CSV table of C-alpha atoms and ligand atoms in Angstrom, one decimal:
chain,number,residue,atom,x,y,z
I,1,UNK,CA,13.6,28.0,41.6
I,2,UNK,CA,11.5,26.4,38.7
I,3,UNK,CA,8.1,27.9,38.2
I,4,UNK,CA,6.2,25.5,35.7
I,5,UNK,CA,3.6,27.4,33.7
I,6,UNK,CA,0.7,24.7,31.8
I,7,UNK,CA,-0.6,26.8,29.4
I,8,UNK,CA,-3.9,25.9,28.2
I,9,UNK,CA,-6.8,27.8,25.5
I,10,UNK,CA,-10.4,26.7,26.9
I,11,UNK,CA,-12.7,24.6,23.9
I,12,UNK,CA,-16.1,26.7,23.0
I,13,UNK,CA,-17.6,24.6,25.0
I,14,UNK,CA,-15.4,25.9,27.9
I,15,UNK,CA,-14.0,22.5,28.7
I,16,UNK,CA,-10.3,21.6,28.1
I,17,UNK,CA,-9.2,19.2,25.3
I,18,UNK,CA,-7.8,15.8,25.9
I,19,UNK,CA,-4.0,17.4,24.5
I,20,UNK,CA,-4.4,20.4,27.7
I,21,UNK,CA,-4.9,17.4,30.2
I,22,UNK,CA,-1.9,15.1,28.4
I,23,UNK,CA,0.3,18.7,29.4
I,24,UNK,CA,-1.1,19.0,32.6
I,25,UNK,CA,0.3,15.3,33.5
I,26,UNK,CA,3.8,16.2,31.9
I,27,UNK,CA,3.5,19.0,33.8
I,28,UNK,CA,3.0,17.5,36.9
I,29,UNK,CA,5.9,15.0,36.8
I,30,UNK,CA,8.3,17.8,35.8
I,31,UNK,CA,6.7,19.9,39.0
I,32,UNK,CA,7.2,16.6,41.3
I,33,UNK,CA,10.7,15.7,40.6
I,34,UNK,CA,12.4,18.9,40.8
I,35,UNK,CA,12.6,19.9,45.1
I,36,UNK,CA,11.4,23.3,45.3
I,37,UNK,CA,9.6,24.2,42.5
I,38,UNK,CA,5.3,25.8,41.7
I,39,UNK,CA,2.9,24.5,39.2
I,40,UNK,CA,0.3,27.0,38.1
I,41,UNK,CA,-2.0,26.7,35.5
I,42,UNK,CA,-2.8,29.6,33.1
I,43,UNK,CA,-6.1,30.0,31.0
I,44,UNK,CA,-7.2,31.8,28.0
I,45,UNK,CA,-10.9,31.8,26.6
I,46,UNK,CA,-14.5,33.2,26.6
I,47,UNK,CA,-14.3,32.0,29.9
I,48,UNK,CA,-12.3,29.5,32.1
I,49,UNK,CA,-14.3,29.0,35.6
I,50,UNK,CA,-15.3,26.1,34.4
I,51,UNK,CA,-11.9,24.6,32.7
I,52,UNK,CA,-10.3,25.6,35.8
I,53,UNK,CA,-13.1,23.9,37.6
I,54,UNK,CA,-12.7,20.9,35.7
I,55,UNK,CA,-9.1,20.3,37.2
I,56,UNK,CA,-9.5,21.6,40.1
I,57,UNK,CA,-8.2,19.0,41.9
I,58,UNK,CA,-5.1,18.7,40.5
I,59,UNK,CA,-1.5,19.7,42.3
I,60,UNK,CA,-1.3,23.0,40.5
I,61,UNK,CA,-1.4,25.9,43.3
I,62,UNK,CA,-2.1,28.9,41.3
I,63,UNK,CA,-4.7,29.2,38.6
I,64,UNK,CA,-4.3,32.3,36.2
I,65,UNK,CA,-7.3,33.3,33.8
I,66,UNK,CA,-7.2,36.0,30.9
I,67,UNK,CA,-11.0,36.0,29.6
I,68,UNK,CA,-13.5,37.5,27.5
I,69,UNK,CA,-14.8,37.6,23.8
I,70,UNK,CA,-11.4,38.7,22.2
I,71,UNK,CA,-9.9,35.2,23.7
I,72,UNK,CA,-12.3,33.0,22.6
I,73,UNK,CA,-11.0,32.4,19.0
I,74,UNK,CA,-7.6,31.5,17.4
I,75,UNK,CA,-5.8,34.7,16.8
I,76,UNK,CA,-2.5,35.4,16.7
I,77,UNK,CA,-2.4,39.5,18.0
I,78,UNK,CA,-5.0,38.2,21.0
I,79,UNK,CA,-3.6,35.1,22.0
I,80,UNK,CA,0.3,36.2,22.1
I,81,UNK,CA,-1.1,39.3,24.1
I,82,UNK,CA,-2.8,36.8,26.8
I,83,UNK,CA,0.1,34.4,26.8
I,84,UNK,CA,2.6,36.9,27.4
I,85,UNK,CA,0.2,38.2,30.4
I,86,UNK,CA,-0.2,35.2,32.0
I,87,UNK,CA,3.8,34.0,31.6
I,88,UNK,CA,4.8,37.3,33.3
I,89,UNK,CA,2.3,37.1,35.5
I,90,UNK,CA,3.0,33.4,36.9
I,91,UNK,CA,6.9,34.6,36.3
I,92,UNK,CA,7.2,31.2,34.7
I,93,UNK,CA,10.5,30.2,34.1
I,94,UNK,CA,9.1,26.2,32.4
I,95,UNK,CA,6.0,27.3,30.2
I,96,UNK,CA,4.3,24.0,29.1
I,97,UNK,CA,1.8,24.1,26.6
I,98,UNK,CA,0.0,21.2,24.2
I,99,UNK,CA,1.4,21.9,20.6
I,100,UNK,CA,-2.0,22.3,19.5
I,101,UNK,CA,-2.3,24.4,16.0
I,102,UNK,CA,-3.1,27.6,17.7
I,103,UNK,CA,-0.4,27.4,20.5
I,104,UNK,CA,2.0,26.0,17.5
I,105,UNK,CA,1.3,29.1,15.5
I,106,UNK,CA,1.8,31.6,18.5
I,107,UNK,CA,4.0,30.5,21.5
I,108,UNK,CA,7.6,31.3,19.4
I,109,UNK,CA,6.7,34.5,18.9
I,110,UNK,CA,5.7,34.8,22.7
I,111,UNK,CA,9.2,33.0,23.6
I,112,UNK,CA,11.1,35.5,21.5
I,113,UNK,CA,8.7,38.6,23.2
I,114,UNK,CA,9.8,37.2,26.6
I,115,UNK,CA,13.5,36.6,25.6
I,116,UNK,CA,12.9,33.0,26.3
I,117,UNK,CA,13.7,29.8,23.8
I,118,UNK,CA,10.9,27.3,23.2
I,119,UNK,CA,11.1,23.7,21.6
I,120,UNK,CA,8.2,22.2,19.8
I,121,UNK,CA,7.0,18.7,18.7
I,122,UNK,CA,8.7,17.6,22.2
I,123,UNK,CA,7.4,14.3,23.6
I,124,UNK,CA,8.6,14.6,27.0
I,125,UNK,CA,10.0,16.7,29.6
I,126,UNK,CA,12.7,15.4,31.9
I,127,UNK,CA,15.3,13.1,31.2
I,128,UNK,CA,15.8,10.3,33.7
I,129,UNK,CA,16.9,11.6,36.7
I,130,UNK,CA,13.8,14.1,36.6
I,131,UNK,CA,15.4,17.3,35.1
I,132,UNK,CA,13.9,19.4,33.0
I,133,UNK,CA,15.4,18.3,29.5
I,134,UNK,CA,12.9,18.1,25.9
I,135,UNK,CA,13.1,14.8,24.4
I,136,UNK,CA,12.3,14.6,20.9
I,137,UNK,CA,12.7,13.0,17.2
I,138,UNK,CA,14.7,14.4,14.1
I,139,UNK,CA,14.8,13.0,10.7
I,140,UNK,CA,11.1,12.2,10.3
I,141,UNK,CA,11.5,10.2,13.9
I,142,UNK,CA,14.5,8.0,12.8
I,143,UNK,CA,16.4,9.9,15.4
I,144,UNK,CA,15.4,10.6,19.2
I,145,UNK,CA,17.0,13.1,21.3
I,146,UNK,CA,17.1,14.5,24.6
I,147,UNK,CA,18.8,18.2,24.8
I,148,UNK,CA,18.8,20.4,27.9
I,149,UNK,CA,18.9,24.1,28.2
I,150,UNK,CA,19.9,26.9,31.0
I,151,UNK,CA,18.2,29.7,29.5
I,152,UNK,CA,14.5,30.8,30.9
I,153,UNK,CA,11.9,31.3,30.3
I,154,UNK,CA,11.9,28.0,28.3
I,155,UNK,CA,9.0,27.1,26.3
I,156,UNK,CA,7.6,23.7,25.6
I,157,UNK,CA,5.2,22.6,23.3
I,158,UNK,CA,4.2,18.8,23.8
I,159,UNK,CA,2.9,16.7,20.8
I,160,UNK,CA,-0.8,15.4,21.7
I,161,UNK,CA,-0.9,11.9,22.0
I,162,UNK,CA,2.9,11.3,23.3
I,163,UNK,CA,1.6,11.3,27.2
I,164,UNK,CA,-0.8,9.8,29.2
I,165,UNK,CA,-4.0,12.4,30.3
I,166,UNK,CA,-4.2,13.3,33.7
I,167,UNK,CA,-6.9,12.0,35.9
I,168,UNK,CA,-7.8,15.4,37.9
I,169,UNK,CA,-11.2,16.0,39.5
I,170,UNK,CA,-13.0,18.6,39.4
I,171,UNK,CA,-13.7,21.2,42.3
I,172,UNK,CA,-14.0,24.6,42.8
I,173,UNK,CA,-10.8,26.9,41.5
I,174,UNK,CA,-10.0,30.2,42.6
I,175,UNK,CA,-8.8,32.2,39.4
I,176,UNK,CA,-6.8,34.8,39.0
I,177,UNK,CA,-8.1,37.0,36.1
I,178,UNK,CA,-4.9,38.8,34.3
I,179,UNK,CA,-5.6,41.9,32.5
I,180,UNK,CA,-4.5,42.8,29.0
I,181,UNK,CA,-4.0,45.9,27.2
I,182,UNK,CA,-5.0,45.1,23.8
I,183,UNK,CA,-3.6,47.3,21.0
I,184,UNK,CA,-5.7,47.8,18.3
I,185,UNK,CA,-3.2,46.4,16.1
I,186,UNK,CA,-3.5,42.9,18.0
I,187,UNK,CA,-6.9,43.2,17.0
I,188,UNK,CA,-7.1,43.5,13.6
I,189,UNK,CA,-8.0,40.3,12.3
I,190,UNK,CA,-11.5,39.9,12.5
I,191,UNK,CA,-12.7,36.3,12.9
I,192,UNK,CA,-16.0,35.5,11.1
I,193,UNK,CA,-16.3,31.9,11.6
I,194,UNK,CA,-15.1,28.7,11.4
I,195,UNK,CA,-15.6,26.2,8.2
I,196,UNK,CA,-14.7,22.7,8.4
I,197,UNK,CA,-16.1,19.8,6.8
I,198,UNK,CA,-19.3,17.8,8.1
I,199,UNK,CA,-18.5,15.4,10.8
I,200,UNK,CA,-18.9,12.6,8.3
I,201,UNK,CA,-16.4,14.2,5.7
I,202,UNK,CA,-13.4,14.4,8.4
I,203,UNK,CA,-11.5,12.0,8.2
I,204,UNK,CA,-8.8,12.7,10.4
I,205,UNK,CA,-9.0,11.7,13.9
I,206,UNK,CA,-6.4,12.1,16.4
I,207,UNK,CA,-7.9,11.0,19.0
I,208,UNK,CA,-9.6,7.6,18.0
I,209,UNK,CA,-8.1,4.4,19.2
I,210,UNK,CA,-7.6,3.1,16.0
I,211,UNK,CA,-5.6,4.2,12.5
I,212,UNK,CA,-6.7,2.8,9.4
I,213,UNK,CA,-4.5,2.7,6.7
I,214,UNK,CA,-5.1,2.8,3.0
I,215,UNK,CA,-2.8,1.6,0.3
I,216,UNK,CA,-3.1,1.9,-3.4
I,217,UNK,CA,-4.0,-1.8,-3.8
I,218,UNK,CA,-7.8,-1.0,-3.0
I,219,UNK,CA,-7.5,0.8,-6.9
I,220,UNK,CA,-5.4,-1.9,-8.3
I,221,UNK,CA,-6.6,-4.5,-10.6
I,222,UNK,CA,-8.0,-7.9,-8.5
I,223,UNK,CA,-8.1,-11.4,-9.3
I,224,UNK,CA,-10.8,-10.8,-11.8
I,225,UNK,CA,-8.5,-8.4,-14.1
I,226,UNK,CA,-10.6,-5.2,-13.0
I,227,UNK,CA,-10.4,-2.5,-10.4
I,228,UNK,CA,-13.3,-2.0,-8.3
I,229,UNK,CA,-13.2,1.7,-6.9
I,230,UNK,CA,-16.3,2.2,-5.9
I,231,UNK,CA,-16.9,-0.9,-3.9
I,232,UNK,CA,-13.4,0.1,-2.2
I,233,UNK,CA,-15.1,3.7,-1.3
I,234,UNK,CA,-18.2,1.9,0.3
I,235,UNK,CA,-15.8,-0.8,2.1
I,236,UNK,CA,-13.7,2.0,3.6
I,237,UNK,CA,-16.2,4.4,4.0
I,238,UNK,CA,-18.8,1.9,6.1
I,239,UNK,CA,-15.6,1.1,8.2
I,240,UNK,CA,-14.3,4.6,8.9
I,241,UNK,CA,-18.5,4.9,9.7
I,242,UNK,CA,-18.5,1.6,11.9
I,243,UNK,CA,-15.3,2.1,13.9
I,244,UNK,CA,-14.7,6.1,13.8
I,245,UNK,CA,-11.2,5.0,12.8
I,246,UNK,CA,-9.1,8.1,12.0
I,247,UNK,CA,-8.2,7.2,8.0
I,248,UNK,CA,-4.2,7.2,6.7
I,249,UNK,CA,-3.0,6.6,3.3
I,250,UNK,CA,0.4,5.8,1.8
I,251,UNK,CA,2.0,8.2,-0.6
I,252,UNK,CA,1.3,6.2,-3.5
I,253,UNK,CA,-2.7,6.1,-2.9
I,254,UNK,CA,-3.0,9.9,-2.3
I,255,UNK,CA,-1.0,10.4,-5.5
I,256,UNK,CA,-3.0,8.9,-7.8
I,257,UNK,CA,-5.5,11.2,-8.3
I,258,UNK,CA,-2.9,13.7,-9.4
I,259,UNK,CA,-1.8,11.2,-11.8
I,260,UNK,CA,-5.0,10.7,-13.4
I,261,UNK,CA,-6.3,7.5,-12.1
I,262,UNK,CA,-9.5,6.5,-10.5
I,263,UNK,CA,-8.6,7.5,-6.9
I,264,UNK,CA,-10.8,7.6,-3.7
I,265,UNK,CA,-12.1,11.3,-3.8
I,266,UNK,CA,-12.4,11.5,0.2
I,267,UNK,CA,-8.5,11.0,0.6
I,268,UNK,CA,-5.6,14.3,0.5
I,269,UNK,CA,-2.6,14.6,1.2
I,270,UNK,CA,-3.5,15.4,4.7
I,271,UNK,CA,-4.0,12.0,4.8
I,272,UNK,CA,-0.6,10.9,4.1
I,273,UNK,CA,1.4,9.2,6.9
I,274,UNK,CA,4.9,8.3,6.5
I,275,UNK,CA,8.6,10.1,6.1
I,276,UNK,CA,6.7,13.1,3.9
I,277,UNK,CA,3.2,12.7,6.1
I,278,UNK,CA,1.9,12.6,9.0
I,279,UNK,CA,3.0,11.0,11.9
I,280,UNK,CA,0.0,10.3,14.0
I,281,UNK,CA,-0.2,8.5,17.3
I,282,UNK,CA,-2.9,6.0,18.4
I,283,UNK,CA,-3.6,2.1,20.4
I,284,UNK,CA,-4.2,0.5,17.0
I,285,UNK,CA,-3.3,0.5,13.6
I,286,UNK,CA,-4.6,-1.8,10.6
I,287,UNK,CA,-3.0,-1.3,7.3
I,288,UNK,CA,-4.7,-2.6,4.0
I,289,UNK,CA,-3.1,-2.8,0.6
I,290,UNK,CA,-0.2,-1.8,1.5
I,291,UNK,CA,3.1,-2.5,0.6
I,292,UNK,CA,4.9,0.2,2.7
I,293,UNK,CA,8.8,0.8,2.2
I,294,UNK,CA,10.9,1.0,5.5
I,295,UNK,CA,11.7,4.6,5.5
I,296,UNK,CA,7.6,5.1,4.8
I,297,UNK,CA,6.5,2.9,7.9
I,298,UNK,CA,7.8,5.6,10.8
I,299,UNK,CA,4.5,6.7,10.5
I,300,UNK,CA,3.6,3.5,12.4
I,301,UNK,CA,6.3,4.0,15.1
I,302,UNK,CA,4.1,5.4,17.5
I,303,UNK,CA,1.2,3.0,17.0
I,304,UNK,CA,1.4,0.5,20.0
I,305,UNK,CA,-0.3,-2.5,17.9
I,306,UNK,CA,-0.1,-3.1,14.3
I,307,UNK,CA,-1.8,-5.1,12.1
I,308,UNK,CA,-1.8,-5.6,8.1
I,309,UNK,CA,-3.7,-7.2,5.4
I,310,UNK,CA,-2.2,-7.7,2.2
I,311,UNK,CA,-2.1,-10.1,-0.5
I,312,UNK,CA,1.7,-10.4,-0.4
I,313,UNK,CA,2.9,-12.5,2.0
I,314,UNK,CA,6.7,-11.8,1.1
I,315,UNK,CA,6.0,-8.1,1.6
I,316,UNK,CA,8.8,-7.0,3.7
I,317,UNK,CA,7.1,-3.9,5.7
I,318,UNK,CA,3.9,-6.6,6.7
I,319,UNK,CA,6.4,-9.2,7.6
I,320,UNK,CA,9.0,-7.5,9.5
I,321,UNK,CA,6.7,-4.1,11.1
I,322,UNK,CA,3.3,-5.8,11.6
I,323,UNK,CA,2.6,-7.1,14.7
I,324,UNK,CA,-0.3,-9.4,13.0
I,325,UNK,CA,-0.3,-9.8,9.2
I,326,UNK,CA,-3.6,-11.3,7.7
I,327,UNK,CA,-2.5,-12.7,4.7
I,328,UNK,CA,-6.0,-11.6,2.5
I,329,UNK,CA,-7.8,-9.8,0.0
I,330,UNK,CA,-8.6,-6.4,1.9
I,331,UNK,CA,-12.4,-6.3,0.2
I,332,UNK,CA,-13.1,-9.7,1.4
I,333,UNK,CA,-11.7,-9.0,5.1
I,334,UNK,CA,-13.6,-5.3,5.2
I,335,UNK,CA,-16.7,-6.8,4.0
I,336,UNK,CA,-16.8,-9.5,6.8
I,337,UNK,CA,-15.5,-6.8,9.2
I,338,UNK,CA,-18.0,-4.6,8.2
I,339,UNK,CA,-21.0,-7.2,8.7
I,340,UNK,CA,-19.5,-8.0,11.8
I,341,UNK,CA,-19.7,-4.7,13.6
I,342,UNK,CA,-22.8,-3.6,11.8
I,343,UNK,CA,-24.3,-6.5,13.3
I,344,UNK,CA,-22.9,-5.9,16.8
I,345,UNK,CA,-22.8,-1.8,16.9
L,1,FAD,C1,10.9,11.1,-1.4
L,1,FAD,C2,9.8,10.1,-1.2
L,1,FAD,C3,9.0,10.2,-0.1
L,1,FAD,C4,8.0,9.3,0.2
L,1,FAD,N1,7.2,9.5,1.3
L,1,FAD,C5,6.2,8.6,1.5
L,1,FAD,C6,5.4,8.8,2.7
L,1,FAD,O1,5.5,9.7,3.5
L,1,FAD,N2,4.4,7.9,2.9
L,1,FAD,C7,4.2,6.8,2.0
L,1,FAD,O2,3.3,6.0,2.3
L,1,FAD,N3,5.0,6.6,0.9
L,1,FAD,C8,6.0,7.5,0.7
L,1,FAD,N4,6.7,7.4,-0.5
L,1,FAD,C9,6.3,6.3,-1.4
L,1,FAD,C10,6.8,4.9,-1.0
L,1,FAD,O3,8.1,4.7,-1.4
L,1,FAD,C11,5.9,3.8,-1.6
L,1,FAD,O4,5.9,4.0,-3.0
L,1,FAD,C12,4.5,3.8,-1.2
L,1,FAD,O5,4.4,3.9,0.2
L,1,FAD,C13,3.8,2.5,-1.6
L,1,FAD,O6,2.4,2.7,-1.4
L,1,FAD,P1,1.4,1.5,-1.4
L,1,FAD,O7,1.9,0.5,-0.4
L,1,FAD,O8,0.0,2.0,-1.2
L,1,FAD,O9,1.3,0.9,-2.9
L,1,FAD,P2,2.0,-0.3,-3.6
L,1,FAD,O10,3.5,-0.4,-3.4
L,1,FAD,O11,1.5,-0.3,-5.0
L,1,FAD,O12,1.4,-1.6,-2.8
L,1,FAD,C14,0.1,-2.0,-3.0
L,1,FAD,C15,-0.1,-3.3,-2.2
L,1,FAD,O13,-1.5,-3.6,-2.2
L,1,FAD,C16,-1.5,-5.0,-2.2
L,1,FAD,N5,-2.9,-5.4,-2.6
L,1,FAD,C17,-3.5,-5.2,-3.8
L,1,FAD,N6,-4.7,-5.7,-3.8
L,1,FAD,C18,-5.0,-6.2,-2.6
L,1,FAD,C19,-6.1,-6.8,-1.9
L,1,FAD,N7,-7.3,-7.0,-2.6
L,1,FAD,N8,-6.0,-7.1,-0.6
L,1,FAD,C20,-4.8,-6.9,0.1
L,1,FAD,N9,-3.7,-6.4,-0.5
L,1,FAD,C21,-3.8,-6.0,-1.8
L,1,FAD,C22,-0.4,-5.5,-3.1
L,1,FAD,O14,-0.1,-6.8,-2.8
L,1,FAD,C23,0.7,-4.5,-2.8
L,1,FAD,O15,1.5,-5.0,-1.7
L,1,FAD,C24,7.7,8.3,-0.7
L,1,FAD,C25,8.6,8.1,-1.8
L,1,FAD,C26,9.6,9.0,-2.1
L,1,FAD,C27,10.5,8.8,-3.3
């Protein structure tokens, strides 16, 4: 008998991010289609009433908690210490988790602990006839595949954005809290804090509806025989402000300032999408000044609507990947754009 395992780490705030919920769902269908089998739900953090709470009315029958101070940060020695706890003590034989950066870092180590196997960057589940089976793509997602596996306990971290969130109500959940011996050895990375870059300065958004894409046209010389950086920075800059578009870049764009050349200081190569960047997911995507080889556009393949602006019309990536291609100077189109949504926030 399948026991299915969504493994979940509680936000500070103590609610549960949009990538836990996308698991849950997964997690769910999995649970549904084979006869027989439990869904519990197991919890790490300060605290987890109120994550629990929060999906309280979903299917899940058991709700496991491992809580307190230790738990409430990213740390490798803490977190595989409450993972382990709560996998042994559901007896999970399916352990689904959302291949978040801290559950990326620590759940194959927890899978090797346990004697298990685990399988990351997965975007779904089952295969068709609702067995457990972990699809996923190879090659810089060229290739998809669907591969099965008898061992247990089997470990699956799912990409966010690949499923759909689940819709669970809240109530009142009755946790189990697991204990945890922790050696001092698991504690001995002390966590001081957390810097990240003002709200303004990220970029990087997976979770907005749309992807704007930068390409190194917006440094290139225009009509007038002269780049015009800065006015590019403001354009993408009041847009990314405007629309809270998540910002890509090709290769080519990001390079530049290696190379030398005026480049737009807010973009790295974290920005990059494509066969050596990321691969982000979202509803929309608008590419500008871009020319954008085949092999570079899989970045797109899991953006549902595309759209691209670019002076080319012959350009082979706009004409045969874009869903709508705006044949354009990018600082004209962003300028009106920009008006436009200024004036209707
Ligand atoms: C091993 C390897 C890995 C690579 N990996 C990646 C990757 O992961 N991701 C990636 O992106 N690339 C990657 N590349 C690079 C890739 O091959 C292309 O060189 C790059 O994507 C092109 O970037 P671009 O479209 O920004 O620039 P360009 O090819 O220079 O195109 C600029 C475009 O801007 C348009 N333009 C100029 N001005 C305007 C304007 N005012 N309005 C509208 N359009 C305008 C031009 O018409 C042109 O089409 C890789 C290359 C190699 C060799």
């Amino acid at each position: 008998m399948e026991t299915i395992l969504l493994l979940a780490h509680v936000e500070p705030g103590g609610s549960l991010a949009k990538s836990a919920r996308e698991a849950l769902r997964a997690s769910r269908s999995l649970n549904k289609a084979i006869a027989g089998s439990n869904l519990f739900v197991g919890l790490i953090g300060e605290s987890v009433q109120a994550a629990a709470d929060s999906i309280a009315a979903s299917p899940a029958t058991k709700y496991f908690g491992v809580v307190g101070a230790e738990f409430a940060h990213s740390r490798y020695g803490t977190d595989a210490a409450a993972a382990e706890a709560l996998c042994k003590a559901a007896q999970a034989t399916l352990v689904v988790a959302p291949a978040t950066s801290r559950w990326n870092r620590v759940l194959p180590g927890v899978a090797q602990r346990l004697g298990g196997r685990v399988d990351c960057h997965v975007t779904a589940i089952a295969d068709a006839a609702g067995n457990p089976a972990v699809n996923r793509w190879y090659y810089r997602q060229r290739m998809e595949a669907t591969l099965t596996r008898t061992h247990r306990p089997w470990f699956m971290l799912i990409d966010p954005g690949s499923q759909s969130a689940c819709e669970c109500g809240a109530g009142a959940a009755a946790v189990e809290i697991v204990p945890v011996n922790l050696t001092d050895a698991s504690r001995r990375t002390t966590v001081i804090g957390i810097r990240e870059p003002k709200a303004d300065a990220q970029t990087i958004r997976p979770d907005a509806p749309l992807l704007f894409v930068t390409g190194a046209g917006w440094t290139k010389k225009q009509a007038d025989g002269r780049t015009h950086v800065p006015e590019a920075e403001k354009l993408i800059l009041d847009f990314l402000r405007l629309t809270r578009a998540s910002l890509g870049s090709s290769k080519s764009l990001v390079d530049l300032g290696g190379e030398g050349q005026a480049v737009l200081p807010f973009l790295s190569h974290l920005n990059q999408i494509g066969q050596t960047g990321a691969t982000p997911r979202h509803a929309k995507g608008l590419s500008t000044c871009c020319h954008g080889e085949e092999p570079h556009t899989v970045g797109w393949r899991f953006i549902a609507e595309r759209r691209a602006i670019s002076l080319d019309p012959n350009c082979g990536w706009s004409r045969g990947k874009a869903d709508v291609l705006y044949v354009a100077d990018a600082f004209a189109v962003i300028a009106k754009a920009n008006d436009l949504l200024a004036a209707n926030p």
